[in-house]
C-alpha cells in the first residue's frame, strides 16, 4: 500500500479549501447561524508522535510492519448548542500496521489498531460574520483503545488468542476550516493533536501521541420545528 505523507494530505486539504472558496459569495447569508446540527465523515492521516514501536523483540517472538503515518477514518455527530458552539461526539479507527507474533510454536498474524471515542466542544469564533467559510477550534478528550488483534493463526484454535490491549482517558485539541456548499452540505479540513499514554505497554511502548489531519464532508440539518420558525422570521 502506498504510504500517505502528511504533506500530501495538507495539499489535499488546501485543494478542498480552494474549491470551497470558489463557491463563496459574500452576498449570501450563511446558514451556519441557524443552529444546524451536523453529521459527517472524515478521511485523513494519523501521524504517530509517540514512542518508537520496535520492529522485533530480542527473543524474536514478534515482527512488526508499523508505519509512522496511517490511514485515518472517523465518523461524528455534532449538536449545535449555540450558533457559535457545537458539542461533538466522534468515533475513529486507524490501522497502524501488521504484527506477526510467535508463541508456543503458533504463528499469529494481525494488526495494531487504535480506536478513539471523543467528546469535543467546537467553537466558531467568526460565526456572526455569516460567511460561508468558517474557522473553528475544538477542545475535549475521551477514551483511546489500542489493540493488537489476531486475525489469522497457524493453529486456528488460537485465533483471537492472547491479544494485547491498552486503554487511556486523555485530552485532545485541534482546529480547521469549514466551507458551506449549500444549505445542507459542507466540507471541512482540519487537524487534531491527541495525547495517548496507555497504562501498560502495547507492543513495547506506552506513548501513542498522535496528530490527525483530515478532509471531510458533513450533512447540516435542524429540526422541522426550528426550520418553520426560521421561515416565518424571513417573511
PDB file of C-alpha atoms in Angstrom:
ATOM      1  CA  UNK A   1       0.000   0.000   0.000  1.00  0.00           C
ATOM      2  CA  UNK A   2       1.353   3.400  -0.984  1.00  0.00           C
ATOM      3  CA  UNK A   3       2.397   5.433   2.009  1.00  0.00           C
ATOM      4  CA  UNK A   4       0.434   8.645   2.582  1.00  0.00           C
ATOM      5  CA  UNK A   5       2.533  11.583   3.731  1.00  0.00           C
ATOM      6  CA  UNK A   6       1.431  14.499   5.870  1.00  0.00           C
ATOM      7  CA  UNK A   7       2.475  16.856   3.094  1.00  0.00           C
ATOM      8  CA  UNK A   8       0.153  15.185   0.607  1.00  0.00           C
ATOM      9  CA  UNK A   9      -2.769  15.434   2.997  1.00  0.00           C
ATOM     10  CA  UNK A  10      -2.130  19.133   3.575  1.00  0.00           C
ATOM     11  CA  UNK A  11      -2.177  19.651  -0.203  1.00  0.00           C
ATOM     12  CA  UNK A  12      -5.484  17.785  -0.469  1.00  0.00           C
ATOM     13  CA  UNK A  13      -6.899  19.901   2.336  1.00  0.00           C
ATOM     14  CA  UNK A  14      -5.775  23.080   0.599  1.00  0.00           C
ATOM     15  CA  UNK A  15      -7.460  21.990  -2.640  1.00  0.00           C
ATOM     16  CA  UNK A  16     -10.707  21.375  -0.766  1.00  0.00           C
ATOM     17  CA  UNK A  17     -10.435  24.793   0.849  1.00  0.00           C
ATOM     18  CA  UNK A  18      -9.845  26.480  -2.525  1.00  0.00           C
ATOM     19  CA  UNK A  19     -12.791  24.605  -4.021  1.00  0.00           C
ATOM     20  CA  UNK A  20     -14.964  25.872  -1.220  1.00  0.00           C
ATOM     21  CA  UNK A  21     -13.807  29.439  -1.758  1.00  0.00           C
ATOM     22  CA  UNK A  22     -14.812  29.195  -5.405  1.00  0.00           C
ATOM     23  CA  UNK A  23     -18.459  28.870  -4.337  1.00  0.00           C
ATOM     24  CA  UNK A  24     -18.252  31.676  -1.774  1.00  0.00           C
ATOM     25  CA  UNK A  25     -20.456  34.730  -2.140  1.00  0.00           C
ATOM     26  CA  UNK A  26     -20.440  37.487   0.457  1.00  0.00           C
ATOM     27  CA  UNK A  27     -23.940  38.495  -0.636  1.00  0.00           C
ATOM     28  CA  UNK A  28     -25.385  35.153   0.502  1.00  0.00           C
ATOM     29  CA  UNK A  29     -26.039  34.801   4.221  1.00  0.00           C
ATOM     30  CA  UNK A  30     -24.522  31.711   5.797  1.00  0.00           C
ATOM     31  CA  UNK A  31     -26.869  29.162   7.305  1.00  0.00           C
ATOM     32  CA  UNK A  32     -24.346  28.229   9.992  1.00  0.00           C
ATOM     33  CA  UNK A  33     -26.029  30.682  12.372  1.00  0.00           C
ATOM     34  CA  UNK A  34     -29.334  28.786  12.205  1.00  0.00           C
ATOM     35  CA  UNK A  35     -28.384  26.281  14.902  1.00  0.00           C
ATOM     36  CA  UNK A  36     -27.960  23.462  12.427  1.00  0.00           C
ATOM     37  CA  UNK A  37     -26.708  20.116  13.709  1.00  0.00           C
ATOM     38  CA  UNK A  38     -24.031  18.113  11.896  1.00  0.00           C
ATOM     39  CA  UNK A  39     -23.302  14.523  10.931  1.00  0.00           C
ATOM     40  CA  UNK A  40     -20.387  13.527   8.761  1.00  0.00           C
ATOM     41  CA  UNK A  41     -17.325  11.528   7.803  1.00  0.00           C
ATOM     42  CA  UNK A  42     -13.617  12.404   7.873  1.00  0.00           C
ATOM     43  CA  UNK A  43     -10.762  10.783   5.950  1.00  0.00           C
ATOM     44  CA  UNK A  44      -7.140  11.558   6.567  1.00  0.00           C
ATOM     45  CA  UNK A  45      -3.804  10.646   8.073  1.00  0.00           C
ATOM     46  CA  UNK A  46      -2.880   9.620  11.612  1.00  0.00           C
ATOM     47  CA  UNK A  47       0.725  10.677  12.256  1.00  0.00           C
ATOM     48  CA  UNK A  48       2.406   8.921  15.191  1.00  0.00           C
ATOM     49  CA  UNK A  49       4.196  11.336  17.565  1.00  0.00           C
ATOM     50  CA  UNK A  50       4.898   8.949  20.446  1.00  0.00           C
ATOM     51  CA  UNK A  51       7.494   6.312  21.213  1.00  0.00           C
ATOM     52  CA  UNK A  52       9.165   4.046  18.666  1.00  0.00           C
ATOM     53  CA  UNK A  53       7.477   0.682  18.205  1.00  0.00           C
ATOM     54  CA  UNK A  54      10.226  -1.946  17.786  1.00  0.00           C
ATOM     55  CA  UNK A  55      10.407  -3.900  14.524  1.00  0.00           C
ATOM     56  CA  UNK A  56      11.054  -7.049  16.584  1.00  0.00           C
ATOM     57  CA  UNK A  57      11.956  -8.076  20.115  1.00  0.00           C
ATOM     58  CA  UNK A  58      15.273  -9.538  21.257  1.00  0.00           C
ATOM     59  CA  UNK A  59      13.772 -13.015  21.608  1.00  0.00           C
ATOM     60  CA  UNK A  60      12.412 -12.910  18.065  1.00  0.00           C
ATOM     61  CA  UNK A  61       8.850 -13.680  19.194  1.00  0.00           C
ATOM     62  CA  UNK A  62       7.261 -10.892  17.161  1.00  0.00           C
ATOM     63  CA  UNK A  63       7.821  -8.870  13.985  1.00  0.00           C
ATOM     64  CA  UNK A  64       6.063  -5.643  13.087  1.00  0.00           C
ATOM     65  CA  UNK A  65       5.477  -3.552   9.985  1.00  0.00           C
ATOM     66  CA  UNK A  66       4.280  -0.310  11.589  1.00  0.00           C
ATOM     67  CA  UNK A  67       4.087   2.949   9.647  1.00  0.00           C
ATOM     68  CA  UNK A  68       4.611   6.362  11.209  1.00  0.00           C
ATOM     69  CA  UNK A  69       1.642   7.614   9.169  1.00  0.00           C
ATOM     70  CA  UNK A  70      -1.522   5.598   8.628  1.00  0.00           C
ATOM     71  CA  UNK A  71      -4.960   5.992   7.072  1.00  0.00           C
ATOM     72  CA  UNK A  72      -7.481   7.586   9.443  1.00  0.00           C
ATOM     73  CA  UNK A  73     -11.290   7.179   9.321  1.00  0.00           C
ATOM     74  CA  UNK A  74     -13.739   8.997  11.599  1.00  0.00           C
ATOM     75  CA  UNK A  75     -17.492   9.391  11.855  1.00  0.00           C
ATOM     76  CA  UNK A  76     -19.061  12.088  14.020  1.00  0.00           C
ATOM     77  CA  UNK A  77     -22.222  13.835  15.157  1.00  0.00           C
ATOM     78  CA  UNK A  78     -22.360  17.481  16.220  1.00  0.00           C
ATOM     79  CA  UNK A  79     -25.192  19.022  18.243  1.00  0.00           C
ATOM     80  CA  UNK A  80     -25.380  22.808  17.902  1.00  0.00           C
ATOM     81  CA  UNK A  81     -25.867  24.226  21.398  1.00  0.00           C
ATOM     82  CA  UNK A  82     -25.461  27.863  20.352  1.00  0.00           C
ATOM     83  CA  UNK A  83     -24.713  29.362  16.923  1.00  0.00           C
ATOM     84  CA  UNK A  84     -21.015  29.537  17.828  1.00  0.00           C
ATOM     85  CA  UNK A  85     -20.805  26.299  19.846  1.00  0.00           C
ATOM     86  CA  UNK A  86     -21.217  22.663  18.802  1.00  0.00           C
ATOM     87  CA  UNK A  87     -20.921  19.634  21.062  1.00  0.00           C
ATOM     88  CA  UNK A  88     -19.328  16.844  19.019  1.00  0.00           C
ATOM     89  CA  UNK A  89     -19.056  13.087  19.548  1.00  0.00           C
ATOM     90  CA  UNK A  90     -16.693  11.188  17.248  1.00  0.00           C
ATOM     91  CA  UNK A  91     -15.585   7.606  16.712  1.00  0.00           C
ATOM     92  CA  UNK A  92     -12.395   6.876  14.766  1.00  0.00           C
ATOM     93  CA  UNK A  93     -10.255   3.911  13.804  1.00  0.00           C
ATOM     94  CA  UNK A  94      -6.696   3.686  12.494  1.00  0.00           C
ATOM     95  CA  UNK A  95      -4.741   0.609  11.423  1.00  0.00           C
ATOM     96  CA  UNK A  96      -1.093   1.228  12.375  1.00  0.00           C
ATOM     97  CA  UNK A  97       0.231  -1.848  10.556  1.00  0.00           C
ATOM     98  CA  UNK A  98       0.691  -5.591  10.758  1.00  0.00           C
ATOM     99  CA  UNK A  99       2.113  -7.715  13.582  1.00  0.00           C
ATOM    100  CA  UNK A 100       3.289 -11.349  13.457  1.00  0.00           C
ATOM    101  CA  UNK A 101       3.532 -12.970  16.875  1.00  0.00           C
ATOM    102  CA  UNK A 102       5.119 -16.366  17.602  1.00  0.00           C
ATOM    103  CA  UNK A 103       4.020 -18.261  20.696  1.00  0.00           C
ATOM    104  CA  UNK A 104       4.365 -21.948  21.644  1.00  0.00           C
ATOM    105  CA  UNK A 105       5.009 -22.928  18.028  1.00  0.00           C
ATOM    106  CA  UNK A 106       1.971 -20.992  16.817  1.00  0.00           C
ATOM    107  CA  UNK A 107       2.278 -18.077  14.392  1.00  0.00           C
ATOM    108  CA  UNK A 108      -0.395 -15.400  14.916  1.00  0.00           C
ATOM    109  CA  UNK A 109      -0.887 -12.648  12.349  1.00  0.00           C
ATOM    110  CA  UNK A 110      -2.895  -9.498  12.964  1.00  0.00           C
ATOM    111  CA  UNK A 111      -2.896  -5.706  13.084  1.00  0.00           C
ATOM    112  CA  UNK A 112      -2.194  -2.936  15.554  1.00  0.00           C
ATOM    113  CA  UNK A 113      -5.421  -0.908  15.796  1.00  0.00           C
ATOM    114  CA  UNK A 114      -6.178   2.296  17.691  1.00  0.00           C
ATOM    115  CA  UNK A 115      -9.737   3.482  18.329  1.00  0.00           C
ATOM    116  CA  UNK A 116     -10.827   6.826  19.775  1.00  0.00           C
ATOM    117  CA  UNK A 117     -14.162   7.777  21.360  1.00  0.00           C
ATOM    118  CA  UNK A 118     -14.056  11.557  21.826  1.00  0.00           C
ATOM    119  CA  UNK A 119     -16.241  14.415  23.038  1.00  0.00           C
ATOM    120  CA  UNK A 120     -15.313  17.922  21.876  1.00  0.00           C
ATOM    121  CA  UNK A 121     -16.556  21.451  22.304  1.00  0.00           C
ATOM    122  CA  UNK A 122     -16.219  23.029  18.859  1.00  0.00           C
ATOM    123  CA  UNK A 123     -16.221  26.839  18.707  1.00  0.00           C
ATOM    124  CA  UNK A 124     -16.812  29.003  15.618  1.00  0.00           C
ATOM    125  CA  UNK A 125     -15.340  32.382  16.647  1.00  0.00           C
ATOM    126  CA  UNK A 126     -16.434  34.212  13.461  1.00  0.00           C
ATOM    127  CA  UNK A 127     -19.943  32.778  13.115  1.00  0.00           C
ATOM    128  CA  UNK A 128     -21.545  36.218  13.396  1.00  0.00           C
ATOM    129  CA  UNK A 129     -19.748  37.299  10.221  1.00  0.00           C
ATOM    130  CA  UNK A 130     -22.153  34.995   8.332  1.00  0.00           C
ATOM    131  CA  UNK A 131     -19.507  33.826   5.898  1.00  0.00           C
ATOM    132  CA  UNK A 132     -19.666  30.500   4.072  1.00  0.00           C
ATOM    133  CA  UNK A 133     -16.053  29.917   5.199  1.00  0.00           C
ATOM    134  CA  UNK A 134     -15.822  29.433   8.965  1.00  0.00           C
ATOM    135  CA  UNK A 135     -12.690  28.707  11.029  1.00  0.00           C
ATOM    136  CA  UNK A 136     -13.160  26.574  14.130  1.00  0.00           C
ATOM    137  CA  UNK A 137     -11.239  25.414  17.186  1.00  0.00           C
ATOM    138  CA  UNK A 138     -12.092  22.431  19.355  1.00  0.00           C
ATOM    139  CA  UNK A 139     -11.019  21.014  22.694  1.00  0.00           C
ATOM    140  CA  UNK A 140     -12.043  17.905  24.560  1.00  0.00           C
ATOM    141  CA  UNK A 141     -10.966  14.350  25.133  1.00  0.00           C
ATOM    142  CA  UNK A 142     -12.165  10.834  25.642  1.00  0.00           C
ATOM    143  CA  UNK A 143     -11.185   7.195  25.553  1.00  0.00           C
ATOM    144  CA  UNK A 144      -8.396   5.746  23.411  1.00  0.00           C
ATOM    145  CA  UNK A 145      -8.358   1.986  22.950  1.00  0.00           C
ATOM    146  CA  UNK A 146      -5.370   0.176  21.445  1.00  0.00           C
ATOM    147  CA  UNK A 147      -5.461  -3.454  20.345  1.00  0.00           C
ATOM    148  CA  UNK A 148      -3.022  -5.912  18.821  1.00  0.00           C
ATOM    149  CA  UNK A 149      -5.506  -8.128  17.033  1.00  0.00           C
ATOM    150  CA  UNK A 150      -5.071 -11.722  15.861  1.00  0.00           C
ATOM    151  CA  UNK A 151      -6.899 -12.443  12.595  1.00  0.00           C
ATOM    152  CA  UNK A 152      -5.011 -15.464  11.319  1.00  0.00           C
ATOM    153  CA  UNK A 153      -3.222 -18.270  13.138  1.00  0.00           C
ATOM    154  CA  UNK A 154      -1.287 -21.387  12.126  1.00  0.00           C
ATOM    155  CA  UNK A 155      -3.425 -23.121  14.741  1.00  0.00           C
ATOM    156  CA  UNK A 156      -6.994 -21.984  14.101  1.00  0.00           C
ATOM    157  CA  UNK A 157      -7.984 -22.790  17.690  1.00  0.00           C
ATOM    158  CA  UNK A 158      -5.797 -19.866  18.781  1.00  0.00           C
ATOM    159  CA  UNK A 159      -7.339 -17.236  16.511  1.00  0.00           C
ATOM    160  CA  UNK A 160      -8.012 -14.084  18.621  1.00  0.00           C
ATOM    161  CA  UNK A 161      -5.936 -15.653  21.418  1.00  0.00           C
ATOM    162  CA  UNK A 162      -3.556 -13.641  23.603  1.00  0.00           C
ATOM    163  CA  UNK A 163      -4.370 -10.282  22.060  1.00  0.00           C
ATOM    164  CA  UNK A 164      -2.813  -7.227  23.722  1.00  0.00           C
ATOM    165  CA  UNK A 165      -4.952  -4.201  24.585  1.00  0.00           C
ATOM    166  CA  UNK A 166      -4.481  -0.797  26.183  1.00  0.00           C
ATOM    167  CA  UNK A 167      -6.924   1.884  27.365  1.00  0.00           C
ATOM    168  CA  UNK A 168      -6.352   5.557  28.157  1.00  0.00           C
ATOM    169  CA  UNK A 169      -8.563   8.505  29.109  1.00  0.00           C
ATOM    170  CA  UNK A 170      -6.906  11.682  27.834  1.00  0.00           C
ATOM    171  CA  UNK A 171      -7.298  15.076  26.139  1.00  0.00           C
ATOM    172  CA  UNK A 172      -7.173  16.352  22.555  1.00  0.00           C
ATOM    173  CA  UNK A 173      -7.494  19.678  20.755  1.00  0.00           C
ATOM    174  CA  UNK A 174      -7.458  20.995  17.204  1.00  0.00           C
ATOM    175  CA  UNK A 175      -8.868  23.346  14.605  1.00  0.00           C
ATOM    176  CA  UNK A 176      -9.514  23.952  10.943  1.00  0.00           C
ATOM    177  CA  UNK A 177     -11.880  25.460   8.381  1.00  0.00           C
ATOM    178  CA  UNK A 178     -15.416  24.622   7.325  1.00  0.00           C
ATOM    179  CA  UNK A 179     -16.792  25.576   3.897  1.00  0.00           C
ATOM    180  CA  UNK A 180     -20.555  25.543   3.353  1.00  0.00           C
ATOM    181  CA  UNK A 181     -21.501  24.417  -0.176  1.00  0.00           C
ATOM    182  CA  UNK A 182     -25.282  24.515   0.263  1.00  0.00           C
ATOM    183  CA  UNK A 183     -27.923  24.760   2.978  1.00  0.00           C
ATOM    184  CA  UNK A 184     -27.339  21.108   3.869  1.00  0.00           C
ATOM    185  CA  UNK A 185     -23.785  20.184   2.749  1.00  0.00           C
ATOM    186  CA  UNK A 186     -20.405  21.444   3.992  1.00  0.00           C
ATOM    187  CA  UNK A 187     -16.771  20.441   3.599  1.00  0.00           C
ATOM    188  CA  UNK A 188     -14.050  20.811   6.190  1.00  0.00           C
ATOM    189  CA  UNK A 189     -10.325  20.403   6.608  1.00  0.00           C
ATOM    190  CA  UNK A 190      -8.565  20.329   9.942  1.00  0.00           C
ATOM    191  CA  UNK A 191      -6.099  18.746  12.329  1.00  0.00           C
ATOM    192  CA  UNK A 192      -6.095  17.478  15.897  1.00  0.00           C
ATOM    193  CA  UNK A 193      -3.483  16.573  18.494  1.00  0.00           C
ATOM    194  CA  UNK A 194      -4.314  13.545  20.652  1.00  0.00           C
ATOM    195  CA  UNK A 195      -2.482  12.727  23.864  1.00  0.00           C
ATOM    196  CA  UNK A 196      -2.431   8.941  24.302  1.00  0.00           C
ATOM    197  CA  UNK A 197      -0.480   7.261  27.099  1.00  0.00           C
ATOM    198  CA  UNK A 198      -1.596   3.736  27.911  1.00  0.00           C
ATOM    199  CA  UNK A 199      -1.269   2.483  31.491  1.00  0.00           C
ATOM    200  CA  UNK A 200       0.652  -0.566  30.269  1.00  0.00           C
ATOM    201  CA  UNK A 201       2.884  -1.239  27.285  1.00  0.00           C
ATOM    202  CA  UNK A 202       1.300  -2.108  23.968  1.00  0.00           C
ATOM    203  CA  UNK A 203       3.858  -3.534  21.521  1.00  0.00           C
ATOM    204  CA  UNK A 204       6.686  -2.360  23.791  1.00  0.00           C
ATOM    205  CA  UNK A 205       5.635   1.277  24.354  1.00  0.00           C
ATOM    206  CA  UNK A 206       3.018   3.318  26.246  1.00  0.00           C
ATOM    207  CA  UNK A 207       3.271   6.651  24.422  1.00  0.00           C
ATOM    208  CA  UNK A 208       0.935   6.734  21.390  1.00  0.00           C
ATOM    209  CA  UNK A 209       0.567  10.528  20.997  1.00  0.00           C
ATOM    210  CA  UNK A 210      -0.675  11.430  17.513  1.00  0.00           C
ATOM    211  CA  UNK A 211      -1.597  14.191  15.083  1.00  0.00           C
ATOM    212  CA  UNK A 212      -4.572  13.624  12.793  1.00  0.00           C
ATOM    213  CA  UNK A 213      -5.046  15.575   9.553  1.00  0.00           C
ATOM    214  CA  UNK A 214      -8.276  15.223   7.596  1.00  0.00           C
ATOM    215  CA  UNK A 215     -10.720  16.374   4.957  1.00  0.00           C
ATOM    216  CA  UNK A 216     -14.385  15.640   5.487  1.00  0.00           C
ATOM    217  CA  UNK A 217     -17.947  16.116   4.359  1.00  0.00           C
ATOM    218  CA  UNK A 218     -20.939  16.783   6.595  1.00  0.00           C
ATOM    219  CA  UNK A 219     -24.702  16.984   6.420  1.00  0.00           C
ATOM    220  CA  UNK A 220     -26.265  20.050   8.079  1.00  0.00           C
ATOM    221  CA  UNK A 221     -29.801  19.864   9.389  1.00  0.00           C
ATOM    222  CA  UNK A 222     -32.140  21.236  12.015  1.00  0.00           C
ATOM    223  CA  UNK A 223     -35.457  20.165  13.499  1.00  0.00           C
ATOM    224  CA  UNK A 224     -38.558  20.757  11.428  1.00  0.00           C
ATOM    225  CA  UNK A 225     -39.963  22.998  14.164  1.00  0.00           C
ATOM    226  CA  UNK A 226     -36.903  25.284  14.094  1.00  0.00           C
ATOM    227  CA  UNK A 227     -36.962  25.322  10.303  1.00  0.00           C
ATOM    228  CA  UNK A 228     -40.555  26.533  10.293  1.00  0.00           C
ATOM    229  CA  UNK A 229     -39.702  29.206  12.865  1.00  0.00           C
ATOM    230  CA  UNK A 230     -36.850  30.466  10.721  1.00  0.00           C
ATOM    231  CA  UNK A 231     -39.053  30.624   7.614  1.00  0.00           C
ATOM    232  CA  UNK A 232     -41.635  32.691   9.490  1.00  0.00           C
ATOM    233  CA  UNK A 233     -38.915  35.161  10.555  1.00  0.00           C
ATOM    234  CA  UNK A 234     -37.789  35.589   6.961  1.00  0.00           C
ATOM    235  CA  UNK A 235     -41.314  36.541   5.785  1.00  0.00           C
TER     236      UNK A 235
END
